[in-house]
CSV table of N, CA and C in Angstrom, one decimal:
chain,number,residue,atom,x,y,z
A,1340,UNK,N,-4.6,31.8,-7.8
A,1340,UNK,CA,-5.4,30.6,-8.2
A,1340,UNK,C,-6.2,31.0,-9.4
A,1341,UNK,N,-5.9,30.0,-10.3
A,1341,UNK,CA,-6.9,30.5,-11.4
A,1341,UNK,C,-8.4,30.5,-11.3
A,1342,UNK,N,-9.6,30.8,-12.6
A,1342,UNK,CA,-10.5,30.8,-11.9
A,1342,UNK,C,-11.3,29.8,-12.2
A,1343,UNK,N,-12.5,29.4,-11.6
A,1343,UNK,CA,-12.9,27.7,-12.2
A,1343,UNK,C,-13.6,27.9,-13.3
A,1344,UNK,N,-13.4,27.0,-14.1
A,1344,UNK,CA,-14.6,27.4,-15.2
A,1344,UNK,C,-15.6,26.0,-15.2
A,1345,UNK,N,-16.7,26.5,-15.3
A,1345,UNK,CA,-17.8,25.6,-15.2
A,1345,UNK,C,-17.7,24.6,-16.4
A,1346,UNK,N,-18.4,23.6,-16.9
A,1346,UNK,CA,-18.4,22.6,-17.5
A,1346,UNK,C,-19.9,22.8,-18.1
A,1347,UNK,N,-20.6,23.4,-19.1
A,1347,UNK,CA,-21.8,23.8,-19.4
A,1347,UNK,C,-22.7,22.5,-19.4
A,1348,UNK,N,-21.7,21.4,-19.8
A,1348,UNK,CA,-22.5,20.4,-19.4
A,1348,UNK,C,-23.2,19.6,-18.8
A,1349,UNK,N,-22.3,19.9,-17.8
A,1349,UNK,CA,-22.8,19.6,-16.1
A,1349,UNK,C,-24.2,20.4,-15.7
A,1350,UNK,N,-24.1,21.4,-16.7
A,1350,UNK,CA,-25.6,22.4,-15.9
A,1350,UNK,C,-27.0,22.3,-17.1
A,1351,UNK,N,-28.3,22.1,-16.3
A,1351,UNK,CA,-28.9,22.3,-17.1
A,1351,UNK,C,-29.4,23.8,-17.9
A,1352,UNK,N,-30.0,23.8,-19.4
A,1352,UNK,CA,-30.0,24.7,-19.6
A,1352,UNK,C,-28.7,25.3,-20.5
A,1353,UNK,N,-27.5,24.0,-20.7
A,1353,UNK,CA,-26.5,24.4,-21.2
A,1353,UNK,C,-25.7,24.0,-22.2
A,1354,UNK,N,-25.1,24.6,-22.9
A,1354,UNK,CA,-24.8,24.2,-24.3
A,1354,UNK,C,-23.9,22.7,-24.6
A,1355,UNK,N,-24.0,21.6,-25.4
A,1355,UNK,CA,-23.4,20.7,-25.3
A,1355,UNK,C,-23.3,20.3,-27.1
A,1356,UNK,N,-22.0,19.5,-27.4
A,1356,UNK,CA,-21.8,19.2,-28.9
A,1356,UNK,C,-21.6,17.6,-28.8
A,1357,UNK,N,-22.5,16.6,-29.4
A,1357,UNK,CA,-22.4,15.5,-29.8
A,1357,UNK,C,-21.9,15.3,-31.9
A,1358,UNK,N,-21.4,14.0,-32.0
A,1358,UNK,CA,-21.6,13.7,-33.3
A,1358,UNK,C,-22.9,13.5,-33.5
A,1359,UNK,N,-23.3,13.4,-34.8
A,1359,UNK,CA,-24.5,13.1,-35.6
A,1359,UNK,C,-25.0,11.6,-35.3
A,1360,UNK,N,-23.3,11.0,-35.5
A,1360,UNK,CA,-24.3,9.5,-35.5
A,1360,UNK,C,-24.5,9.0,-34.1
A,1361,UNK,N,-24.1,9.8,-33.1
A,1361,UNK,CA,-24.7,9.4,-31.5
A,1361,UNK,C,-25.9,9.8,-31.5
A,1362,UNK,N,-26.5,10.9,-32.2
A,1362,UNK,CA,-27.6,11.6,-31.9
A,1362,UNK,C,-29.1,11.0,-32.4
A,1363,UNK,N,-28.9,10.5,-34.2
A,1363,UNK,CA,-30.0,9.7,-34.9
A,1363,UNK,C,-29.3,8.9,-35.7
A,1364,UNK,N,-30.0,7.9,-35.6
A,1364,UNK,CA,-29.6,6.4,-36.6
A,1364,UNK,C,-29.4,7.3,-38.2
A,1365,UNK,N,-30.4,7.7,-38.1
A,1365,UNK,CA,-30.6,8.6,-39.7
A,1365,UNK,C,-29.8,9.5,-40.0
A,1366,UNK,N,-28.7,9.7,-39.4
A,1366,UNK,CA,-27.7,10.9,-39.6
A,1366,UNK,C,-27.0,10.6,-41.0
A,1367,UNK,N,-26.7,9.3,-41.0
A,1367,UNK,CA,-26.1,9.0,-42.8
A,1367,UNK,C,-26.8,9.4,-43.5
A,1368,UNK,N,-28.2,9.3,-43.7
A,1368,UNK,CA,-29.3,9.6,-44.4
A,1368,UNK,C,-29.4,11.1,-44.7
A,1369,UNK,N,-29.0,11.1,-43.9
A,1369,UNK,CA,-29.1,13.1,-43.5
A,1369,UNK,C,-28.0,13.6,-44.0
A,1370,UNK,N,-26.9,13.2,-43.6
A,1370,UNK,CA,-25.6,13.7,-43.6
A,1370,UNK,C,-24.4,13.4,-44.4
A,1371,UNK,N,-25.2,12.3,-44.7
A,1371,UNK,CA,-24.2,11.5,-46.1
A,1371,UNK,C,-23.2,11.0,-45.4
A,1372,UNK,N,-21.8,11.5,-46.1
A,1372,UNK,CA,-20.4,10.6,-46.1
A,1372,UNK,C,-19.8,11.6,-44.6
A,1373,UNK,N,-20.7,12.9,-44.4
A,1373,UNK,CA,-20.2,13.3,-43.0
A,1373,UNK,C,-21.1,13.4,-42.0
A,1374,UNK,N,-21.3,12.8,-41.6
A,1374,UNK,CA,-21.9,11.8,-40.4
A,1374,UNK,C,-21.4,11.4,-39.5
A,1375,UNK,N,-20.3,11.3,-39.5
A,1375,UNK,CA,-19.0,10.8,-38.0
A,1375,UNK,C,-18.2,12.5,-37.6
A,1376,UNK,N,-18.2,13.2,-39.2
A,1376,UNK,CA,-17.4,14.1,-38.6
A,1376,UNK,C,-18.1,15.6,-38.7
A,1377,UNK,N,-19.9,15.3,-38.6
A,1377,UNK,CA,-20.9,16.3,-38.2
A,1377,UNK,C,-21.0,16.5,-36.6
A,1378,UNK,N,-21.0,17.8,-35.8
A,1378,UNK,CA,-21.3,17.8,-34.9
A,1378,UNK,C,-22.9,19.0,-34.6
A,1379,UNK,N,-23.3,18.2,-33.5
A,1379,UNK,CA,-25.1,19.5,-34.0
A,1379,UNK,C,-24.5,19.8,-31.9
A,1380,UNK,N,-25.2,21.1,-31.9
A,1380,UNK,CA,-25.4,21.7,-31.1
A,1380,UNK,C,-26.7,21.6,-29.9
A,1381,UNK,N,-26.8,21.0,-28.9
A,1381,UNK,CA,-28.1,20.6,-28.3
A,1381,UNK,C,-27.8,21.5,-26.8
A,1382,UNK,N,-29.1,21.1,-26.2
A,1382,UNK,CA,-29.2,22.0,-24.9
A,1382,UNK,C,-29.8,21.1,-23.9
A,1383,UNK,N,-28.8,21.1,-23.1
A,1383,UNK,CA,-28.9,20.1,-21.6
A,1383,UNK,C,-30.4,20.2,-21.1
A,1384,UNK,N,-30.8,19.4,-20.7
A,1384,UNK,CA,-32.0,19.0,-20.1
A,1384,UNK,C,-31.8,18.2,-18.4
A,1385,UNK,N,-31.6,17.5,-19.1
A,1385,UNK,CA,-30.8,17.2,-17.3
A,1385,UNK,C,-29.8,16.3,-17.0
A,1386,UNK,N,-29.3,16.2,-16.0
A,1386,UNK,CA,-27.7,15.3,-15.6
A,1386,UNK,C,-28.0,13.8,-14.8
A,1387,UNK,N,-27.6,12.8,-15.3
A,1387,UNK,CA,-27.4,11.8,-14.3
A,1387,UNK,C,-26.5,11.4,-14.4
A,1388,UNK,N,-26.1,10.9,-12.9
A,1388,UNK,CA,-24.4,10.0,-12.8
A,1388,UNK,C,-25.1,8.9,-11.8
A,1389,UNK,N,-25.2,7.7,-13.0
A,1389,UNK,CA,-25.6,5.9,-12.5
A,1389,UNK,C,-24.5,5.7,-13.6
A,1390,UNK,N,-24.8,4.1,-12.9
A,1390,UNK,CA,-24.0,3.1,-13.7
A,1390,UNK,C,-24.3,2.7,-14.9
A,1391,UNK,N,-23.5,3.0,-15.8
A,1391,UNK,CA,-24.3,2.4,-17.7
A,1391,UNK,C,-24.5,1.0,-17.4
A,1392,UNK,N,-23.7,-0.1,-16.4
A,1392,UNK,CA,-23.5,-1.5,-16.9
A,1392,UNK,C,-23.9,-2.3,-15.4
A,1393,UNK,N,-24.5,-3.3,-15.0
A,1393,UNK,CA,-25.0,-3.9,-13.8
A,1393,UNK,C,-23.9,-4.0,-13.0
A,1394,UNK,N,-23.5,-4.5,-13.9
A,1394,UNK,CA,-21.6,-5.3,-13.4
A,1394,UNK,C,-20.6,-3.7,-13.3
A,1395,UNK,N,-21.0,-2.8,-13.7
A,1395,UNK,CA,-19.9,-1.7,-13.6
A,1395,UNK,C,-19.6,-1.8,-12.1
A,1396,UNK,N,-18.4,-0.9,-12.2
A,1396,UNK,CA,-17.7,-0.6,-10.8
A,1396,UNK,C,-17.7,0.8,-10.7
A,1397,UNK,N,-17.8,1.6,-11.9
A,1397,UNK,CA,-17.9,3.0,-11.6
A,1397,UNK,C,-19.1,3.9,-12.0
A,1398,UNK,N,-19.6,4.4,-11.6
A,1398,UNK,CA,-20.3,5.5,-12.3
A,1398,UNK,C,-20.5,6.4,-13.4
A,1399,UNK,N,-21.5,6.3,-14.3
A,1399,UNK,CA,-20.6,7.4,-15.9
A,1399,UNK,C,-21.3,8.2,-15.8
A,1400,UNK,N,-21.5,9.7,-16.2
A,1400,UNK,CA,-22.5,10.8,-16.2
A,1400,UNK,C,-23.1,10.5,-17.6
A,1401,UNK,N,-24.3,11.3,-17.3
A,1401,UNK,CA,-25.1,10.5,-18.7
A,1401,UNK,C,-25.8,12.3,-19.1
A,1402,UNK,N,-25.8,12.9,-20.5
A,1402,UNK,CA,-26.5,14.0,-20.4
A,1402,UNK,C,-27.7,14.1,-21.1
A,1403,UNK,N,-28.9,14.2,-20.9
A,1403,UNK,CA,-30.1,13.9,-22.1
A,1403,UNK,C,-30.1,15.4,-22.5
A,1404,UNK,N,-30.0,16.1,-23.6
A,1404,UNK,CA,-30.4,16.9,-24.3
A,1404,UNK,C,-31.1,16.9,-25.3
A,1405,UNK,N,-31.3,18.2,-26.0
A,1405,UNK,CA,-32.4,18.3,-27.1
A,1405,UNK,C,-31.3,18.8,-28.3
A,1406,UNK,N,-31.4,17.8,-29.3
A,1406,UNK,CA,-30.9,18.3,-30.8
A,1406,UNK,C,-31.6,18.1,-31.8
A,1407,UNK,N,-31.1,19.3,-32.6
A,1407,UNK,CA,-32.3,19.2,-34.1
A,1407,UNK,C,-31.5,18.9,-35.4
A,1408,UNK,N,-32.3,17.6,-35.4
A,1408,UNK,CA,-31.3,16.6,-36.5
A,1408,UNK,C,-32.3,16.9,-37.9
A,1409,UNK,N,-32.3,17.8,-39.1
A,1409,UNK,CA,-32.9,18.0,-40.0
A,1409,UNK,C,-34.0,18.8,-39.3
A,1410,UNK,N,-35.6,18.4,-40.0
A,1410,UNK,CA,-36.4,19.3,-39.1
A,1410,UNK,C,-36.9,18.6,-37.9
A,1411,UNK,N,-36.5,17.7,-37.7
A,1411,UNK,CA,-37.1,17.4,-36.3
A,1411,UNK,C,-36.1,17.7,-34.7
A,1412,UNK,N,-36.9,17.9,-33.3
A,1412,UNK,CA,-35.8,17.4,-32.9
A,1412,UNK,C,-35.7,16.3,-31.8
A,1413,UNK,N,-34.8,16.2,-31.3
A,1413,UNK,CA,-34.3,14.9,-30.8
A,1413,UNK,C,-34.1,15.0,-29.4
A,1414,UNK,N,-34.7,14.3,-28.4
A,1414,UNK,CA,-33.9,13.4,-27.3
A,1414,UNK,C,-33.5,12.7,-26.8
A,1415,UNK,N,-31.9,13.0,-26.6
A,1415,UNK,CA,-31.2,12.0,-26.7
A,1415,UNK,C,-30.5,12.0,-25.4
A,1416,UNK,N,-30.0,11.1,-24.5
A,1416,UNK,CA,-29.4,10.5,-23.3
A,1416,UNK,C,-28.0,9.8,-24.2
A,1417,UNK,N,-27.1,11.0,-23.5
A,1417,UNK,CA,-25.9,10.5,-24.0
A,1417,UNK,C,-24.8,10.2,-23.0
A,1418,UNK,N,-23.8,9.9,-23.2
A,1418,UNK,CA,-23.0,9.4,-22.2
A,1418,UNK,C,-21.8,10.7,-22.1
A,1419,UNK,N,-21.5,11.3,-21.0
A,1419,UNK,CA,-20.4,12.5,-21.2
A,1419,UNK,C,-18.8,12.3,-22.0
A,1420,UNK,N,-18.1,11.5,-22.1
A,1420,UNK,CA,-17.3,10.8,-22.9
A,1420,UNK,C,-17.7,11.3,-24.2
A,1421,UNK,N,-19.0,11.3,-24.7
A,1421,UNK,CA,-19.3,11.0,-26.2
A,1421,UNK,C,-19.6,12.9,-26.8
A,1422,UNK,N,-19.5,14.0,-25.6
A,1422,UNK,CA,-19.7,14.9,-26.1
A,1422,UNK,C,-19.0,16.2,-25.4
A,1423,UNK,N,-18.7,17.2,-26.5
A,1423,UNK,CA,-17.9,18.4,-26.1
A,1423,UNK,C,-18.6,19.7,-25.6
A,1424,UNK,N,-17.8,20.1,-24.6
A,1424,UNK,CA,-18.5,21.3,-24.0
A,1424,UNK,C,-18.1,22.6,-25.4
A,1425,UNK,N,-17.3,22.7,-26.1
A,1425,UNK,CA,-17.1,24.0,-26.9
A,1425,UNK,C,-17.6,23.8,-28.3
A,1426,UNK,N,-17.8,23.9,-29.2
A,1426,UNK,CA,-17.7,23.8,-30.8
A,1426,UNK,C,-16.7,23.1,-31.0
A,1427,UNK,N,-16.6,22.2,-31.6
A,1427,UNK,CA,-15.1,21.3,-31.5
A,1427,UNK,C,-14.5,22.1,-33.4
A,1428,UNK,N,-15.7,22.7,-34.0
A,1428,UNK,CA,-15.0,23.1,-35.0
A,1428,UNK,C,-14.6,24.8,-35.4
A,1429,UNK,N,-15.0,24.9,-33.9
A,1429,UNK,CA,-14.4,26.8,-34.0
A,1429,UNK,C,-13.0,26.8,-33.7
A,1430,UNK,N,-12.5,26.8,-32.8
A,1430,UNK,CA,-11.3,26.9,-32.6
A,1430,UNK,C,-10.3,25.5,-32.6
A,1431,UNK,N,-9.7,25.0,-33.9
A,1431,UNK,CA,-8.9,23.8,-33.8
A,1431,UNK,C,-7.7,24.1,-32.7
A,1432,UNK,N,-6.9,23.2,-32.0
A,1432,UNK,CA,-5.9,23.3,-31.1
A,1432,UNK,C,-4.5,23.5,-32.2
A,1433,UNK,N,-4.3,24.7,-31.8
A,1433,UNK,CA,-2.8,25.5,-32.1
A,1433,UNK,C,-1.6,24.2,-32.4
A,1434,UNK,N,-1.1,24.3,-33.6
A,1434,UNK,CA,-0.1,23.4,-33.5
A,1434,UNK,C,1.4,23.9,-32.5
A,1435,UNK,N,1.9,22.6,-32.5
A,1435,UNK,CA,3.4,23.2,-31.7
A,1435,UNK,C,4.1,24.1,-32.3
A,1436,UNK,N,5.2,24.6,-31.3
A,1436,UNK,CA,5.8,25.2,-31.9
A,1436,UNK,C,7.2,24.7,-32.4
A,1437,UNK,N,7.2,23.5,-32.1
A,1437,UNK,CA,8.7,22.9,-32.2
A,1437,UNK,C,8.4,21.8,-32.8
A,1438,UNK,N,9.4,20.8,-33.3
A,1438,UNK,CA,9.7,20.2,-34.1
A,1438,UNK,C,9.3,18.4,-33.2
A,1439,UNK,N,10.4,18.8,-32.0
A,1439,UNK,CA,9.7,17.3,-31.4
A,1439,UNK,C,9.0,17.8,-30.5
A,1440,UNK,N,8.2,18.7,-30.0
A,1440,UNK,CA,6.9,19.0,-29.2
A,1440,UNK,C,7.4,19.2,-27.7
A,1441,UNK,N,8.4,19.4,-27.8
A,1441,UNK,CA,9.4,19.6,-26.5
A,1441,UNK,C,9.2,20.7,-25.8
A,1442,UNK,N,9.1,22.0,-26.7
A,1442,UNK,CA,9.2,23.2,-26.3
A,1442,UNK,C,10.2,24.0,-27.0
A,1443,UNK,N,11.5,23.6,-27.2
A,1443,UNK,CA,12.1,24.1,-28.0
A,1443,UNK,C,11.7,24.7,-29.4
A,1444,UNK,N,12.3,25.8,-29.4
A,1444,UNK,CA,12.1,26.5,-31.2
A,1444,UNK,C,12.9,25.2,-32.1
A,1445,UNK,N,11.8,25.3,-32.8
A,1445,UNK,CA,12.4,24.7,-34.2
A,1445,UNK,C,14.1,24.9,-35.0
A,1446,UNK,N,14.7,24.2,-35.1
A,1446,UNK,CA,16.4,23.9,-35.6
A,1446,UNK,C,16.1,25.4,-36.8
A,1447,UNK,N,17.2,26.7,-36.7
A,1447,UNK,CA,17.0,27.1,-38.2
A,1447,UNK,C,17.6,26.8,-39.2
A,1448,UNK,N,17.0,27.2,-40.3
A,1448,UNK,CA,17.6,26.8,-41.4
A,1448,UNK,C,18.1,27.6,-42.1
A,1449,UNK,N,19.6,27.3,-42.7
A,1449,UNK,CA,20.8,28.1,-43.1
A,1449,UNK,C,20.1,28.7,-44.6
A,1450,UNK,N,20.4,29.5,-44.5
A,1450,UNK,CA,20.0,30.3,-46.1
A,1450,UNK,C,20.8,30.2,-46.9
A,1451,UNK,N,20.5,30.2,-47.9
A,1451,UNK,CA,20.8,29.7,-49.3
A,1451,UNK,C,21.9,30.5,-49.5
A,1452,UNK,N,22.8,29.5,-50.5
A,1452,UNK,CA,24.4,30.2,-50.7
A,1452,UNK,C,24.0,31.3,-51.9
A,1453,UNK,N,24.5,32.4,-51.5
A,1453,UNK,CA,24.4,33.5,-52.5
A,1453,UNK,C,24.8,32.8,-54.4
A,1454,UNK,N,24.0,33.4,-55.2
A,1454,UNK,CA,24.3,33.3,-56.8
A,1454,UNK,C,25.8,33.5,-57.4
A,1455,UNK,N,26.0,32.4,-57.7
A,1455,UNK,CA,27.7,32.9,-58.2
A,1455,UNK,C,27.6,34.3,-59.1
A,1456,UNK,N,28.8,34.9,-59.4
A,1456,UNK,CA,28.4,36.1,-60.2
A,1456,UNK,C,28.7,35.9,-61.7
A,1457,UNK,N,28.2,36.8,-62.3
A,1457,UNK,CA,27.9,37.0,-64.1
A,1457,UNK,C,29.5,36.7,-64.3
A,1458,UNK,N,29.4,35.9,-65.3
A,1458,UNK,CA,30.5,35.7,-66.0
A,1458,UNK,C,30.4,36.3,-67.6
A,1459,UNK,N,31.3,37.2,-68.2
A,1459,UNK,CA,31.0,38.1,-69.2
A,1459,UNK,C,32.2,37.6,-70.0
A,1460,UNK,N,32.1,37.4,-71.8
A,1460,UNK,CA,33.0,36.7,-72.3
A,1460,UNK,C,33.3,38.2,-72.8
A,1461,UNK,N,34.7,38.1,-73.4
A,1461,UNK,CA,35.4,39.9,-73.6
A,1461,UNK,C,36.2,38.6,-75.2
């Protein structure tokens, strides 16, 4: 059995990554034209799982953490959906290895027909 790995965001005290523009209205201001695709680094404060909506039917987890957007910083109650437990810009996901994503290796490709040879006028 593999082994479980915790969810840092579930715990207080633990590292979590939102966008900029969930975090302050003023992230454009801040961040200019990357603002959707800035992420800041905050630290869990605490966990609730209630309903975002009167009428909901299910329950959403909600995480308030602290992020520092420029020099201030921020508390923010965010919704778990809206944020990543790892650096979303440290390690991008490995592309496939195959062509249609199947598994199979990629078709090879035939190498090039050898150079005709020197033609020498006598």
């Amino acid at each position: 059995m593999p082994p479980v790995v915790l969810d840092s965001r579930r715990q207080v005290g633990g590292v979590c990554w939102a966008q900029a523009k969930h975090v302050s209205r003023d992230s454009g201001r801040i961040f200019g034209a990357a603002a959707s695709t800035t992420w800041l680094k905050g630290t869990v404060l605490s966990v609730d799982k209630r309903r975002g909506n009167v009428n909901a039917k299910r329950d959403t987890t909600f995480i308030r953490a602290l992020y520092k957007v420029g020099d201030t910083e921020k508390d923010v109650e965010i919704a778990m959906q809206s944020l990543k437990a790892a650096d979303p810009t440290a390690n991008p996901t490995p592309e496939p290895t195959s062509v249609e994503g199947n598994g199979n290796p990629p078709p090879a490709v035939p190498p090039p027909p050898p150079p005709p040879p020197p033609t020498t006028k006598k």
